[in-house]
Amino acid sequence: MTTQVTKNKWITVAADSINQYPDGINQIYQEELEGIVIKQVFSLEEMLNVQQQLEMQKLATHEVRYGQTLGQVIIEIGKDRSEYLQNAQRFREGLTTIFKIDFETKLENIFSQMSGGRNIELPKENGQAYSPATIRFAQPKKGGLPAHTGNEFLHDSAYDYLKSIGKVVNGLSYFIVISKPEEGGELVLFYLPPEHMSKQETDPEKIRLAKQHLDSCPQRKIVPETGDMIIFKGGNIMHKVAEISGNKTRITIGGFLALSQDDQKIYYWS
């Protein structure tokens, strides 16, 4: 396939052509690009096998308003990250069983082709690595994932270490579609004008008030297919996952990306 570039800075590119954007991650940071859809990072067959593993293993999930998650998210765990770090190690081991390959190596290979020569690393605290991702099961008729920005969670003390090593304000989000729903489940982006929310806003209350204007602002829907990866500036672009219809659960795996404070690395975690 050929690379497609839209007028509002979204790129759709084949997985074997991402080296056309050797500094793509930084380009999103600098807002030269808004987001990238990378087609077929995993094949449909690979994702069907992952779905099968998830069904067979019946791993312990965490109930959330839109369905379940597998793998602990760093948000709202507080200052003591010891339990999170222990869970991260177990989840990393589990991913190899679920994907039948080294998932982290696969991710890092994709990211490194767009890293501008920067090293790709999981953050490590006291020698323990952060989790690379979280698997989300968004079920039909549960409202989807509510509108949010990554920035609104940065006040949480769980982010203290990440803020010391990375440029997490206005950072990036990434996810891969394991199973696409029958209908709905689109990534919806909201373009709030600066009088409602500044691009650097991290105050949760101000962001909450900005959400009152979502119905009247321009929107864009991104509809990835099974096996596709999306990378976008989820830190300061208000976004949600639309309501899911039909009988199939929307399953994705993803997390976050940030440049290091010295601009020499790119960290990824969840």
XYZ file of C-alpha atoms in Angstrom:
270
model
C 0.000 0.000 0.000
C 1.031 3.622 -0.456
C 1.384 6.041 2.416
C -1.697 8.202 2.947
C -1.403 11.631 4.582
C -4.529 13.558 5.539
C -4.810 17.323 5.759
C -4.948 17.179 9.535
C -1.612 15.441 9.937
C -2.642 11.797 10.171
C -0.575 9.215 8.311
C -1.590 5.709 7.308
C 1.410 3.570 6.416
C 2.218 -0.122 5.945
C 4.298 -1.749 8.682
C 7.103 -2.432 6.208
C 7.228 1.251 5.189
C 7.459 3.001 8.553
C 11.146 3.696 7.958
C 9.868 6.459 5.672
C 9.274 8.340 8.950
C 12.591 7.799 10.763
C 11.797 10.521 13.336
C 8.043 9.922 13.369
C 7.656 9.734 17.148
C 9.370 13.086 17.639
C 7.326 14.520 14.751
C 4.187 13.705 16.718
C 5.725 15.310 19.820
C 6.501 18.458 17.833
C 2.980 18.362 16.309
C 4.303 18.112 12.773
C 2.162 14.973 12.787
C -0.863 14.221 14.928
C -0.931 10.481 14.643
C 0.083 7.423 12.653
C -1.935 4.338 11.715
C 0.483 1.479 11.015
C -1.215 -1.264 9.037
C -0.777 -4.937 9.896
C 1.879 -4.755 12.583
C 0.439 -8.180 13.377
C -1.322 -10.366 10.835
C -4.956 -11.376 11.234
C -3.819 -14.948 11.874
C -1.472 -13.813 14.648
C -4.249 -11.823 16.305
C -6.686 -14.740 16.065
C -4.091 -16.867 17.850
C -3.739 -14.197 20.559
C -7.524 -14.120 20.986
C -7.484 -17.894 21.360
C -4.739 -17.745 24.006
C -6.669 -15.112 25.968
C -9.777 -17.311 25.923
C -7.899 -20.492 26.850
C -5.817 -19.088 29.678
C -8.655 -17.243 31.431
C -6.204 -14.922 33.162
C -7.313 -12.797 36.101
C -8.678 -9.482 34.861
C -9.633 -6.259 36.602
C -13.234 -5.033 36.269
C -13.652 -1.493 34.928
C -16.698 0.466 33.785
C -16.249 -0.451 30.115
C -15.290 -4.123 30.658
C -11.994 -5.533 31.942
C -8.263 -4.924 31.828
C -5.406 -7.400 31.950
C -2.163 -5.999 33.325
C -2.059 -3.273 35.957
C -2.093 0.361 34.816
C 0.181 2.741 36.689
C -2.592 5.319 37.172
C -4.037 5.645 40.686
C -1.637 3.288 42.455
C -0.095 6.025 44.602
C 3.521 6.586 45.619
C 4.253 2.967 46.515
C 4.896 1.304 43.171
C 6.336 -1.945 44.562
C 3.196 -4.018 43.896
C 2.851 -2.524 40.415
C 6.466 -3.430 39.598
C 5.972 -7.006 40.809
C 2.797 -7.325 38.741
C 4.604 -5.836 35.738
C 7.181 -8.631 35.810
C 4.475 -11.307 35.883
C 2.554 -9.616 33.071
C 5.680 -9.355 30.909
C 6.234 -13.090 31.287
C 2.573 -13.742 30.459
C 2.760 -11.718 27.242
C 5.297 -14.144 25.787
C 2.818 -16.981 26.324
C -0.090 -14.982 24.902
C 1.737 -13.761 21.785
C 4.080 -16.747 21.269
C 6.829 -14.230 20.446
C 8.807 -11.653 22.408
C 6.178 -8.902 22.425
C 8.569 -6.259 23.730
C 11.129 -6.958 21.002
C 8.368 -6.657 18.392
C 7.227 -3.308 19.806
C 10.733 -1.948 20.138
C 11.501 -2.887 16.542
C 8.511 -0.831 15.370
C 9.273 2.131 17.633
C 12.995 2.132 16.829
C 12.295 2.639 13.124
C 10.588 5.933 14.038
C 12.825 6.949 16.940
C 15.305 9.258 15.232
C 18.104 6.999 16.458
C 16.990 7.160 20.106
C 17.112 4.016 22.219
C 13.760 2.432 23.099
C 13.474 1.387 26.747
C 11.046 0.390 29.445
C 11.469 2.686 32.466
C 13.264 0.942 35.312
C 12.933 1.881 38.953
C 15.323 0.293 41.442
C 16.243 -2.191 38.730
C 12.639 -3.255 38.120
C 11.010 -2.626 34.743
C 7.647 -0.990 34.213
C 4.878 -2.810 32.360
C 5.028 -2.366 28.564
C 1.283 -2.434 27.991
C -2.219 -3.172 29.233
C -4.818 -5.320 27.470
C -8.278 -3.728 27.441
C -11.521 -5.613 26.873
C -14.188 -3.034 25.989
C -17.520 -4.813 25.978
C -20.641 -3.981 23.956
C -23.260 -1.668 25.430
C -21.067 -0.416 28.282
C -20.502 3.088 26.933
C -16.971 2.677 25.572
C -14.008 4.458 27.181
C -14.962 7.942 28.414
C -13.343 11.074 26.977
C -9.994 11.905 28.581
C -6.477 13.169 27.988
C -3.268 11.603 29.221
C -2.363 14.902 30.865
C -5.261 14.768 33.317
C -3.668 11.838 35.172
C -0.209 13.350 35.634
C -1.065 14.853 39.039
C -1.137 11.292 40.380
C 1.883 10.532 42.587
C 2.285 7.254 40.693
C 3.825 9.375 37.925
C 6.499 10.995 40.116
C 9.364 8.844 38.848
C 8.238 8.972 35.214
C 8.078 12.772 35.383
C 11.672 12.851 36.631
C 13.015 10.867 33.658
C 10.619 11.635 30.799
C 8.733 14.429 29.042
C 5.359 13.013 29.995
C 3.324 16.214 29.550
C 1.727 16.038 26.085
C 3.098 12.524 25.689
C 1.943 9.886 23.233
C -0.452 6.953 23.393
C -0.211 3.739 21.406
C -2.402 0.690 20.961
C -2.777 -2.375 18.735
C -6.148 -3.905 17.857
C -6.335 -7.573 18.866
C -10.038 -7.897 18.032
C -12.170 -5.328 16.222
C -15.829 -5.087 17.305
C -18.688 -5.677 14.880
C -19.738 -2.052 15.140
C -18.573 1.048 17.017
C -15.426 1.200 19.126
C -13.832 3.918 17.002
C -11.123 6.165 18.434
C -12.822 9.579 18.572
C -10.659 12.720 18.783
C -12.052 16.064 19.964
C -10.490 19.336 18.838
C -11.211 21.737 21.676
C -10.412 25.410 21.006
C -7.790 27.016 23.295
C -10.412 29.045 25.164
C -11.798 25.740 26.483
C -8.517 23.866 27.033
C -4.913 24.863 26.428
C -2.535 22.369 24.824
C -0.420 22.204 27.990
C -3.356 21.777 30.406
C -2.753 19.274 33.197
C -5.238 20.542 35.814
C -7.874 17.768 36.181
C -10.610 20.243 37.127
C -10.005 22.460 34.102
C -9.951 19.392 31.857
C -13.210 18.202 33.437
C -14.837 21.553 32.651
C -13.527 21.414 29.079
C -15.403 18.143 28.563
C -18.673 20.061 28.786
C -17.946 21.462 25.308
C -17.222 18.204 23.482
C -20.539 18.040 21.630
C -19.927 21.400 19.972
C -16.298 20.958 18.862
C -14.891 19.321 15.700
C -14.299 15.577 15.908
C -12.404 12.931 13.989
C -12.920 9.165 14.036
C -10.084 6.693 13.501
C -11.110 3.122 12.647
C -8.148 0.721 12.824
C -8.429 -2.880 11.678
C -7.355 -5.977 13.577
C -3.541 -6.052 13.728
C -3.123 -2.299 13.158
C -1.211 -0.013 15.535
C -2.096 3.595 16.303
C 0.343 6.120 17.780
C -1.023 9.571 18.560
C -0.666 12.530 20.893
C -3.069 11.278 23.524
C -1.463 13.462 26.185
C -3.252 16.618 25.116
C -5.776 15.537 22.470
C -9.102 14.773 24.124
C -10.176 11.314 23.000
C -12.528 8.457 23.752
C -13.498 5.029 22.465
C -17.032 5.114 21.089
C -19.830 2.869 22.317
C -19.517 -0.700 21.046
C -22.439 -2.491 19.392
C -22.961 -6.078 18.303
C -21.698 -9.105 20.202
C -17.907 -8.867 19.897
C -15.693 -7.314 22.553
C -13.149 -4.750 21.389
C -9.742 -6.038 22.542
C -6.642 -3.854 22.349
C -3.177 -3.795 23.865
C -1.383 -0.519 24.426
C 0.201 2.080 26.628
C 2.177 5.305 26.470
C 5.363 6.799 25.008
C 7.554 9.698 26.121
C 10.894 11.178 25.169
C 13.485 11.120 27.936
C 14.418 14.395 29.617
C 17.776 14.361 27.813
C 16.082 13.556 24.471
C 18.305 10.479 24.009
C 15.711 7.755 24.683
C 12.064 6.937 24.151
C 10.308 5.271 27.071
C 7.176 3.150 26.759
C 4.984 1.799 29.558
C 1.466 1.352 30.858
